[in-house]
PDB file of C-alpha atoms and ligand atoms in Angstrom:
ATOM      1  CA  MET A 280     120.143 -80.017   5.596  1.00 96.00           C
ATOM      2  CA  LYS A 281     122.036 -82.219   3.161  1.00 97.00           C
ATOM      3  CA  THR A 282     125.652 -82.866   2.310  1.00 97.00           C
ATOM      4  CA  LYS A 283     127.534 -85.231   0.015  1.00 97.00           C
ATOM      5  CA  ILE A 284     129.361 -87.981   1.936  1.00 97.00           C
ATOM      6  CA  ASN A 285     130.775 -91.159   0.386  1.00 96.00           C
ATOM      7  CA  ASP A 286     129.112 -90.438  -2.961  1.00 93.00           C
ATOM      8  CA  ILE A 287     125.567 -89.929  -1.661  1.00 97.00           C
ATOM      9  CA  GLN A 288     123.591 -86.976  -0.324  1.00 98.00           C
ATOM     10  CA  ILE A 289     122.994 -87.469   3.390  1.00 98.00           C
ATOM     11  CA  ALA A 290     120.140 -85.579   5.017  1.00 98.00           C
ATOM     12  CA  TYR A 291     120.439 -84.652   8.667  1.00 98.00           C
ATOM     13  CA  GLY A 292     118.929 -82.469  11.339  1.00 98.00           C
ATOM     14  CA  ARG A 293     121.038 -80.330  13.637  1.00 97.00           C
ATOM     15  CA  GLN A 294     120.013 -78.756  16.946  1.00 96.00           C
ATOM     16  CA  ALA A 295     122.359 -76.273  18.590  1.00 95.00           C
ATOM     17  CA  GLY A 296     123.388 -76.815  22.206  1.00 95.00           C
ATOM     18  CA  SER A 297     126.307 -77.090  24.561  1.00 89.00           C
ATOM     19  CA  GLY A 298     128.700 -79.932  25.331  1.00 93.00           C
ATOM     20  CA  VAL A 299     129.483 -83.103  23.430  1.00 97.00           C
ATOM     21  CA  PRO A 300     127.118 -83.598  20.460  1.00 98.00           C
ATOM     22  CA  LEU A 301     124.600 -86.403  20.737  1.00 98.00           C
ATOM     23  CA  VAL A 302     123.955 -88.399  17.537  1.00 98.00           C
ATOM     24  CA  LEU A 303     120.597 -90.194  17.227  1.00 98.00           C
ATOM     25  CA  LEU A 304     120.404 -92.998  14.635  1.00 99.00           C
ATOM     26  CA  HIS A 305     116.989 -94.399  13.720  1.00 98.00           C
ATOM     27  CA  GLY A 306     116.206 -98.061  13.082  1.00 98.00           C
ATOM     28  CA  PHE A 307     115.399-100.066   9.961  1.00 98.00           C
ATOM     29  CA  GLY A 308     112.708 -98.705   7.644  1.00 98.00           C
ATOM     30  CA  LEU A 309     112.199 -95.537   9.702  1.00 98.00           C
ATOM     31  CA  ASN A 310     113.733 -92.080   9.428  1.00 98.00           C
ATOM     32  CA  ARG A 311     114.996 -89.211  11.575  1.00 98.00           C
ATOM     33  CA  SER A 312     111.490 -87.898  12.242  1.00 98.00           C
ATOM     34  CA  ILE A 313     111.088 -90.626  14.915  1.00 98.00           C
ATOM     35  CA  TRP A 314     113.262 -88.401  17.152  1.00 98.00           C
ATOM     36  CA  ASP A 315     111.218 -85.199  16.609  1.00 98.00           C
ATOM     37  CA  ASP A 316     109.056 -85.434  19.732  1.00 97.00           C
ATOM     38  CA  LEU A 317     112.070 -86.316  21.874  1.00 97.00           C
ATOM     39  CA  SER A 318     114.255 -83.502  20.551  1.00 96.00           C
ATOM     40  CA  VAL A 319     111.593 -80.794  20.658  1.00 96.00           C
ATOM     41  CA  ASN A 320     109.943 -81.687  23.962  1.00 97.00           C
ATOM     42  CA  TYR A 321     112.612 -83.448  26.026  1.00 97.00           C
ATOM     43  CA  LEU A 322     116.050 -82.584  24.600  1.00 97.00           C
ATOM     44  CA  LYS A 323     115.606 -78.834  24.118  1.00 94.00           C
ATOM     45  CA  GLY A 324     118.966 -77.029  24.127  1.00 94.00           C
ATOM     46  CA  ILE A 325     120.910 -80.260  23.638  1.00 96.00           C
ATOM     47  CA  ASN A 326     123.539 -80.393  20.901  1.00 97.00           C
ATOM     48  CA  LEU A 327     122.035 -82.925  18.455  1.00 98.00           C
ATOM     49  CA  VAL A 328     122.964 -84.476  15.112  1.00 98.00           C
ATOM     50  CA  VAL A 329     120.123 -86.535  13.652  1.00 98.00           C
ATOM     51  CA  PRO A 330     120.838 -88.154  10.279  1.00 98.00           C
ATOM     52  CA  ASP A 331     118.688 -90.158   7.916  1.00 98.00           C
ATOM     53  CA  VAL A 332     120.594 -93.415   7.385  1.00 98.00           C
ATOM     54  CA  ARG A 333     121.542 -94.293   3.777  1.00 98.00           C
ATOM     55  CA  GLY A 334     118.477 -95.500   1.887  1.00 98.00           C
ATOM     56  CA  HIS A 335     116.065 -93.989   4.421  1.00 98.00           C
ATOM     57  CA  GLY A 336     114.169 -90.715   4.759  1.00 98.00           C
ATOM     58  CA  GLU A 337     115.637 -87.957   2.591  1.00 98.00           C
ATOM     59  CA  THR A 338     119.075 -89.568   2.281  1.00 98.00           C
ATOM     60  CA  ASP A 339     119.883 -91.139  -1.103  1.00 98.00           C
ATOM     61  CA  ALA A 340     119.309 -94.831  -1.711  1.00 98.00           C
ATOM     62  CA  ASN A 341     121.789 -96.644  -3.961  1.00 98.00           C
ATOM     63  CA  GLU A 342     121.677-100.209  -5.266  1.00 97.00           C
ATOM     64  CA  GLY A 343     123.587-102.906  -3.378  1.00 98.00           C
ATOM     65  CA  PHE A 344     123.900-104.015   0.244  1.00 98.00           C
ATOM     66  CA  TYR A 345     124.725-101.477   2.941  1.00 98.00           C
ATOM     67  CA  SER A 346     127.185-103.041   5.362  1.00 98.00           C
ATOM     68  CA  MET A 347     127.045-101.657   8.895  1.00 98.00           C
ATOM     69  CA  ASP A 348     130.664-100.561   8.301  1.00 98.00           C
ATOM     70  CA  LEU A 349     129.566 -98.488   5.297  1.00 98.00           C
ATOM     71  CA  LEU A 350     126.772 -96.900   7.349  1.00 98.00           C
ATOM     72  CA  ALA A 351     129.293 -96.174  10.141  1.00 98.00           C
ATOM     73  CA  ALA A 352     131.628 -94.616   7.545  1.00 98.00           C
ATOM     74  CA  ASP A 353     128.731 -92.374   6.423  1.00 98.00           C
ATOM     75  CA  LEU A 354     128.385 -91.157  10.007  1.00 98.00           C
ATOM     76  CA  ALA A 355     132.151 -90.634  10.418  1.00 98.00           C
ATOM     77  CA  GLY A 356     132.120 -88.582   7.182  1.00 98.00           C
ATOM     78  CA  LEU A 357     129.200 -86.499   8.418  1.00 98.00           C
ATOM     79  CA  LEU A 358     130.904 -85.788  11.769  1.00 98.00           C
ATOM     80  CA  ARG A 359     134.106 -84.738   9.984  1.00 98.00           C
ATOM     81  CA  TYR A 360     132.087 -82.491   7.668  1.00 98.00           C
ATOM     82  CA  LEU A 361     130.450 -80.900  10.740  1.00 98.00           C
ATOM     83  CA  ASP A 362     133.881 -80.454  12.405  1.00 97.00           C
ATOM     84  CA  ILE A 363     132.867 -82.645  15.332  1.00 98.00           C
ATOM     85  CA  GLU A 364     135.875 -84.216  17.038  1.00 97.00           C
ATOM     86  CA  LYS A 365     133.945 -86.648  19.219  1.00 97.00           C
ATOM     87  CA  ALA A 366     130.282 -87.522  19.585  1.00 98.00           C
ATOM     88  CA  ILE A 367     127.991 -89.594  21.766  1.00 98.00           C
ATOM     89  CA  VAL A 368     126.540 -92.061  19.271  1.00 98.00           C
ATOM     90  CA  CYS A 369     123.152 -93.544  20.133  1.00 98.00           C
ATOM     91  CA  GLY A 370     121.398 -96.001  17.872  1.00 98.00           C
ATOM     92  CA  HIS A 371     117.965 -97.553  17.884  1.00 98.00           C
ATOM     93  CA  SER A 372     117.838-101.203  16.752  1.00 98.00           C
ATOM     94  CA  MET A 373     119.579-101.177  13.312  1.00 98.00           C
ATOM     95  CA  GLY A 374     120.947 -97.787  14.388  1.00 98.00           C
ATOM     96  CA  GLY A 375     122.539 -99.688  17.299  1.00 98.00           C
ATOM     97  CA  TYR A 376     124.243-102.076  14.844  1.00 98.00           C
ATOM     98  CA  ILE A 377     125.661 -98.989  13.115  1.00 99.00           C
ATOM     99  CA  ALA A 378     126.704 -97.447  16.455  1.00 98.00           C
ATOM    100  CA  LEU A 379     128.598-100.642  17.353  1.00 98.00           C
ATOM    101  CA  ALA A 380     130.342-100.729  13.968  1.00 98.00           C
ATOM    102  CA  PHE A 381     131.225 -97.059  14.522  1.00 98.00           C
ATOM    103  CA  ALA A 382     132.581 -97.815  18.028  1.00 98.00           C
ATOM    104  CA  GLU A 383     134.766-100.566  16.601  1.00 98.00           C
ATOM    105  CA  ARG A 384     136.082 -98.656  13.602  1.00 98.00           C
ATOM    106  CA  TYR A 385     136.289 -95.089  14.914  1.00 98.00           C
ATOM    107  CA  PRO A 386     136.962 -95.284  18.691  1.00 98.00           C
ATOM    108  CA  GLU A 387     138.799 -91.962  18.499  1.00 97.00           C
ATOM    109  CA  LEU A 388     135.546 -90.231  17.439  1.00 98.00           C
ATOM    110  CA  LEU A 389     133.420 -91.844  20.151  1.00 98.00           C
ATOM    111  CA  ALA A 390     132.734 -89.970  23.415  1.00 98.00           C
ATOM    112  CA  GLY A 391     129.909 -92.236  24.569  1.00 98.00           C
ATOM    113  CA  LEU A 392     127.591 -94.945  23.284  1.00 98.00           C
ATOM    114  CA  GLY A 393     123.840 -95.499  23.540  1.00 98.00           C
ATOM    115  CA  LEU A 394     122.374 -98.861  22.525  1.00 98.00           C
ATOM    116  CA  ILE A 395     118.591 -98.644  22.355  1.00 98.00           C
ATOM    117  CA  THR A 396     116.535-101.856  21.947  1.00 98.00           C
ATOM    118  CA  THR A 397     119.296-103.467  19.910  1.00 98.00           C
ATOM    119  CA  ASN A 398     121.783-106.330  20.102  1.00 97.00           C
ATOM    120  CA  ALA A 399     125.436-107.014  19.362  1.00 98.00           C
ATOM    121  CA  SER A 400     125.108-110.477  17.785  1.00 97.00           C
ATOM    122  CA  SER A 401     124.931-111.419  14.137  1.00 98.00           C
ATOM    123  CA  ASP A 402     121.837-113.072  12.619  1.00 97.00           C
ATOM    124  CA  ASP A 403     121.351-116.811  13.040  1.00 97.00           C
ATOM    125  CA  SER A 404     120.737-118.747   9.820  1.00 97.00           C
ATOM    126  CA  GLN A 405     116.945-118.576  10.151  1.00 98.00           C
ATOM    127  CA  LYS A 406     116.903-114.817  10.626  1.00 97.00           C
ATOM    128  CA  ARG A 407     119.350-114.328   7.746  1.00 98.00           C
ATOM    129  CA  ALA A 408     117.195-116.485   5.435  1.00 98.00           C
ATOM    130  CA  GLY A 409     114.151-114.443   6.493  1.00 98.00           C
ATOM    131  CA  ARG A 410     115.898-111.236   5.412  1.00 98.00           C
ATOM    132  CA  TYR A 411     116.720-112.670   1.974  1.00 98.00           C
ATOM    133  CA  ALA A 412     113.110-113.854   1.634  1.00 98.00           C
ATOM    134  CA  GLN A 413     111.949-110.348   2.502  1.00 98.00           C
ATOM    135  CA  ILE A 414     114.210-108.868  -0.197  1.00 98.00           C
ATOM    136  CA  GLU A 415     112.443-111.104  -2.729  1.00 98.00           C
ATOM    137  CA  GLU A 416     109.057-110.021  -1.373  1.00 98.00           C
ATOM    138  CA  ILE A 417     110.016-106.332  -1.688  1.00 98.00           C
ATOM    139  CA  LYS A 418     110.818-106.939  -5.378  1.00 98.00           C
ATOM    140  CA  ILE A 419     107.191-108.021  -5.809  1.00 98.00           C
ATOM    141  CA  ARG A 420     105.199-105.948  -3.291  1.00 98.00           C
ATOM    142  CA  GLY A 421     107.495-102.971  -2.659  1.00 98.00           C
ATOM    143  CA  SER A 422     108.024-101.360   0.750  1.00 98.00           C
ATOM    144  CA  ALA A 423     104.604-102.510   2.016  1.00 98.00           C
ATOM    145  CA  ALA A 424     106.162-105.963   2.472  1.00 98.00           C
ATOM    146  CA  VAL A 425     108.333-104.556   5.273  1.00 98.00           C
ATOM    147  CA  ALA A 426     105.691-102.202   6.664  1.00 98.00           C
ATOM    148  CA  ASP A 427     103.168-105.048   7.045  1.00 98.00           C
ATOM    149  CA  SER A 428     105.556-107.380   8.870  1.00 97.00           C
ATOM    150  CA  LEU A 429     107.600-104.923  10.964  1.00 98.00           C
ATOM    151  CA  ALA A 430     105.192-102.161  12.054  1.00 98.00           C
ATOM    152  CA  PRO A 431     102.818-104.343  14.163  1.00 98.00           C
ATOM    153  CA  ARG A 432     105.766-105.595  16.251  1.00 98.00           C
ATOM    154  CA  LEU A 433     107.174-102.125  16.979  1.00 98.00           C
ATOM    155  CA  SER A 434     104.718-101.100  19.712  1.00 97.00           C
ATOM    156  CA  HIS A 435     101.596-102.134  21.601  1.00 97.00           C
ATOM    157  CA  ASN A 436     100.139 -98.709  20.856  1.00 97.00           C
ATOM    158  CA  SER A 437      98.083 -98.770  17.625  1.00 98.00           C
ATOM    159  CA  VAL A 438      98.694 -95.070  16.908  1.00 98.00           C
ATOM    160  CA  ILE A 439     102.468 -95.664  16.971  1.00 98.00           C
ATOM    161  CA  VAL A 440     102.096 -98.791  14.832  1.00 98.00           C
ATOM    162  CA  GLU A 441     100.017 -96.919  12.217  1.00 98.00           C
ATOM    163  CA  ARG A 442     102.501 -94.054  12.095  1.00 98.00           C
ATOM    164  CA  ALA A 443     105.423 -96.474  11.699  1.00 98.00           C
ATOM    165  CA  HIS A 444     103.524 -98.358   8.986  1.00 98.00           C
ATOM    166  CA  ARG A 445     103.038 -95.147   6.987  1.00 98.00           C
ATOM    167  CA  MET A 446     106.700 -94.210   7.454  1.00 98.00           C
ATOM    168  CA  ILE A 447     108.056 -97.607   6.373  1.00 98.00           C
ATOM    169  CA  SER A 448     105.684 -97.721   3.370  1.00 98.00           C
ATOM    170  CA  LYS A 449     107.245 -94.466   2.140  1.00 98.00           C
ATOM    171  CA  THR A 450     110.834 -95.690   2.581  1.00 98.00           C
ATOM    172  CA  SER A 451     112.655 -96.493  -0.651  1.00 98.00           C
ATOM    173  CA  PRO A 452     112.414-100.216  -1.538  1.00 98.00           C
ATOM    174  CA  ILE A 453     116.014-100.004  -2.763  1.00 98.00           C
ATOM    175  CA  GLY A 454     117.036 -98.602   0.618  1.00 98.00           C
ATOM    176  CA  LEU A 455     115.139-101.326   2.481  1.00 98.00           C
ATOM    177  CA  MET A 456     116.808-104.058   0.403  1.00 98.00           C
ATOM    178  CA  GLY A 457     120.235-102.465   0.937  1.00 98.00           C
ATOM    179  CA  ALA A 458     119.759-102.364   4.708  1.00 98.00           C
ATOM    180  CA  LEU A 459     118.335-105.905   4.861  1.00 98.00           C
ATOM    181  CA  GLY A 460     121.375-107.282   3.039  1.00 98.00           C
ATOM    182  CA  GLY A 461     123.720-105.313   5.286  1.00 98.00           C
ATOM    183  CA  MET A 462     122.010-106.538   8.460  1.00 98.00           C
ATOM    184  CA  ALA A 463     121.992-110.146   7.216  1.00 98.00           C
ATOM    185  CA  GLU A 464     125.740-110.065   6.651  1.00 98.00           C
ATOM    186  CA  ARG A 465     126.771-108.086   9.725  1.00 98.00           C
ATOM    187  CA  PRO A 466     129.392-109.692  11.962  1.00 98.00           C
ATOM    188  CA  ASP A 467     128.897-110.557  15.613  1.00 98.00           C
ATOM    189  CA  ARG A 468     130.119-107.559  17.631  1.00 98.00           C
ATOM    190  CA  SER A 469     129.652-108.997  21.144  1.00 97.00           C
ATOM    191  CA  THR A 470     133.389-108.804  21.820  1.00 97.00           C
ATOM    192  CA  VAL A 471     133.442-105.136  20.795  1.00 97.00           C
ATOM    193  CA  LEU A 472     131.383-104.334  23.903  1.00 98.00           C
ATOM    194  CA  GLU A 473     134.162-105.178  26.361  1.00 96.00           C
ATOM    195  CA  ARG A 474     136.637-103.012  24.428  1.00 96.00           C
ATOM    196  CA  ILE A 475     134.470 -99.888  24.755  1.00 97.00           C
ATOM    197  CA  THR A 476     135.746 -97.876  27.711  1.00 96.00           C
ATOM    198  CA  GLN A 477     133.656 -94.749  27.053  1.00 97.00           C
ATOM    199  CA  PRO A 478     130.466 -94.230  29.096  1.00 98.00           C
ATOM    200  CA  ALA A 479     127.652 -96.312  27.632  1.00 98.00           C
ATOM    201  CA  ILE A 480     123.970 -97.009  28.205  1.00 98.00           C
ATOM    202  CA  VAL A 481     121.785 -99.900  27.127  1.00 98.00           C
ATOM    203  CA  VAL A 482     118.079 -99.086  26.902  1.00 98.00           C
ATOM    204  CA  ALA A 483     115.655-102.014  27.002  1.00 98.00           C
ATOM    205  CA  GLY A 484     111.905-101.938  26.540  1.00 97.00           C
ATOM    206  CA  VAL A 485     110.338-104.494  28.869  1.00 96.00           C
ATOM    207  CA  LEU A 486     107.471-104.932  26.348  1.00 96.00           C
ATOM    208  CA  ASP A 487     109.802-105.234  23.330  1.00 97.00           C
ATOM    209  CA  GLN A 488     108.572-107.894  20.862  1.00 96.00           C
ATOM    210  CA  ILE A 489     111.767-107.795  18.770  1.00 97.00           C
ATOM    211  CA  THR A 490     114.787-107.432  21.068  1.00 96.00           C
ATOM    212  CA  ASP A 491     115.039-109.914  23.907  1.00 92.00           C
ATOM    213  CA  TYR A 492     115.302-108.280  27.356  1.00 93.00           C
ATOM    214  CA  GLU A 493     117.984-110.740  28.568  1.00 94.00           C
ATOM    215  CA  THR A 494     120.168-109.711  25.609  1.00 95.00           C
ATOM    216  CA  SER A 495     120.100-106.103  26.781  1.00 97.00           C
ATOM    217  CA  LYS A 496     121.078-107.148  30.312  1.00 96.00           C
ATOM    218  CA  GLU A 497     124.019-109.149  28.974  1.00 97.00           C
ATOM    219  CA  MET A 498     125.198-106.258  26.819  1.00 98.00           C
ATOM    220  CA  ALA A 499     125.145-103.851  29.766  1.00 98.00           C
ATOM    221  CA  THR A 500     127.191-106.319  31.827  1.00 97.00           C
ATOM    222  CA  ALA A 501     129.718-106.827  29.009  1.00 98.00           C
ATOM    223  CA  LEU A 502     130.340-103.087  28.641  1.00 97.00           C
ATOM    224  CA  THR A 503     133.200-101.775  30.811  1.00 93.00           C
ATOM    225  CA  ASN A 504     131.312 -98.618  31.734  1.00 95.00           C
ATOM    226  CA  GLY A 505     127.721 -99.536  30.912  1.00 97.00           C
ATOM    227  CA  THR A 506     124.389 -98.826  32.603  1.00 97.00           C
ATOM    228  CA  LEU A 507     121.132-100.619  31.842  1.00 98.00           C
ATOM    229  CA  PHE A 508     117.895 -98.632  31.688  1.00 98.00           C
ATOM    230  CA  SER A 509     114.817-100.879  31.680  1.00 97.00           C
ATOM    231  CA  LEU A 510     111.753 -98.973  30.534  1.00 97.00           C
ATOM    232  CA  LYS A 511     108.713-100.826  31.755  1.00 95.00           C
ATOM    233  CA  ASN A 512     106.174 -99.044  29.521  1.00 95.00           C
ATOM    234  CA  ALA A 513     108.207 -99.319  26.327  1.00 97.00           C
ATOM    235  CA  GLY A 514     108.325-101.819  23.486  1.00 97.00           C
ATOM    236  CA  HIS A 515     110.782-101.674  20.582  1.00 98.00           C
ATOM    237  CA  MET A 516     110.351 -97.900  20.137  1.00 98.00           C
ATOM    238  CA  PRO A 517     110.966 -96.171  23.465  1.00 98.00           C
ATOM    239  CA  MET A 518     111.254 -92.784  21.714  1.00 98.00           C
ATOM    240  CA  ALA A 519     107.518 -93.143  20.973  1.00 98.00           C
ATOM    241  CA  ASP A 520     106.318 -95.376  23.854  1.00 98.00           C
ATOM    242  CA  ALA A 521     108.197 -93.692  26.708  1.00 98.00           C
ATOM    243  CA  PRO A 522     109.951 -90.523  25.467  1.00 98.00           C
ATOM    244  CA  ALA A 523     110.427 -88.934  28.910  1.00 98.00           C
ATOM    245  CA  GLU A 524     112.123 -92.058  30.275  1.00 98.00           C
ATOM    246  CA  LEU A 525     114.334 -92.429  27.196  1.00 98.00           C
ATOM    247  CA  ALA A 526     115.305 -88.758  27.401  1.00 98.00           C
ATOM    248  CA  GLY A 527     116.273 -89.313  31.063  1.00 98.00           C
ATOM    249  CA  ALA A 528     118.628 -92.140  30.039  1.00 98.00           C
ATOM    250  CA  LEU A 529     120.155 -90.092  27.201  1.00 98.00           C
ATOM    251  CA  LEU A 530     120.647 -87.056  29.433  1.00 98.00           C
ATOM    252  CA  ALA A 531     122.328 -89.192  32.099  1.00 98.00           C
ATOM    253  CA  LEU A 532     124.775 -90.432  29.438  1.00 98.00           C
ATOM    254  CA  LYS A 533     125.316 -86.916  28.121  1.00 97.00           C
ATOM    255  CA  THR A 534     126.048 -85.566  31.626  1.00 96.00           C
ATOM    256  CA  GLN A 535     128.576 -88.353  32.212  1.00 95.00           C
ATOM    257  CA  CYS A 536     130.324 -87.577  28.903  1.00 96.00           C
ATOM    258  CA  ASP A 537     130.285 -83.791  29.426  1.00 93.00           C
ATOM    259  CA  GLU A 538     131.716 -84.164  32.947  1.00 90.00           C
ATOM    260  CA  GLY A 539     134.422 -86.524  31.656  1.00 85.00           C
ATOM    261  CA  LYS A 540     135.359 -83.996  28.975  1.00 79.00           C
ATOM    262  CA  ALA A 541     135.468 -81.101  31.481  1.00 79.00           C
ATOM    263  CA  HIS A 542     137.585 -83.215  33.827  1.00 78.00           C
ATOM    264  CA  ARG A 543     140.051 -84.156  31.035  1.00 76.00           C
ATOM    265  CA  GLU A 544     140.306 -80.517  29.918  1.00 77.00           C
ATOM    266  CA  SER A 545     141.023 -79.219  33.434  1.00 77.00           C
ATOM    267  CA  TYR A 546     143.559 -82.031  33.930  1.00 69.00           C
ATOM    268  CA  GLN A 547     145.283 -81.041  30.681  1.00 71.00           C
ATOM    269  CA  SER A 548     145.334 -77.331  31.533  1.00 68.00           C
ATOM    270  CA  ASN A 549     146.735 -78.080  35.043  1.00 68.00           C
ATOM    271  CA  ASP A 550     149.415 -80.133  33.344  1.00 65.00           C
ATOM    272  CA  GLN A 551     150.610 -77.260  31.148  1.00 58.00           C
TER     273      GLN A 551
HETATM  274  C1  MLT B 157     114.988-102.407  13.537  1.00 94.86           C
HETATM  275  O1  MLT B 157     114.012-102.003  14.196  1.00 94.86           O
HETATM  276  O2  MLT B 157     115.891-101.640  13.169  1.00 94.86           O
HETATM  277  C2  MLT B 157     115.011-103.862  13.128  1.00 94.86           C
HETATM  278  O3  MLT B 157     114.062-104.555  13.847  1.00 94.86           O
HETATM  279  C3  MLT B 157     116.365-104.458  13.297  1.00 94.86           C
HETATM  280  C4  MLT B 157     116.441-105.858  12.768  1.00 94.86           C
HETATM  281  O4  MLT B 157     115.657-106.240  11.894  1.00 94.86           O
HETATM  282  O5  MLT B 157     117.344-106.601  13.201  1.00 94.86           O
END
């Protein structure tokens, strides 16, 4: 399905189910198909919204940098279009940066938060320079520049790496440059964590070669209502490395949010 939000066509998948909708945001260079196995085999009957982030998958790519705030505004527009009052927003890596921007800018739309192999800090100067260098490389070599450097670090499983490589190679170079610029310029959102009172989970892959495990522990501690799930068989892509374990973490969050909603509703009806 596709709809026009903030001047672009956003593609998204929708799965019907009960309770508070769960949004799954993919990471840099990938697209919503990374959640297919999880949604079909482990999240059957769960209310899901699964978008392709601007510049990725079947969503339009426009020139210019995509700030995390812009990507969060795309999600807010999509939720409004779908008549969703509140959602549990879960993001993988870059999707986590978007989820944090969303939590900061649209707390009224947030029922719960899932941060999957991601971090709340901004880039240091070396990382930022690396992103600008990669933009220049994309101008010469196209999307393969990102596929070659990112895919091998996503998993220890060669089948997952090959699949990710194919996916990133097909991602729009304009979209990749837009996201790289947006990530390079994103602000530090560490202090946002302590302001989030909604139920939250942090999912860490013990074998992750991109996100530091200690960072995930610190984020879970900083969250008011946060739980850390350490997946010992997962690297940067737990939805591929350890789907059953990731689904367990997401379902625990969903149950907490659904129970909170039911509790608030019964409290309100007793009050009337
Ligand atoms: C991702 O998987 O989304 C990226 O590794 C995030 C990043 O480059 O910071």
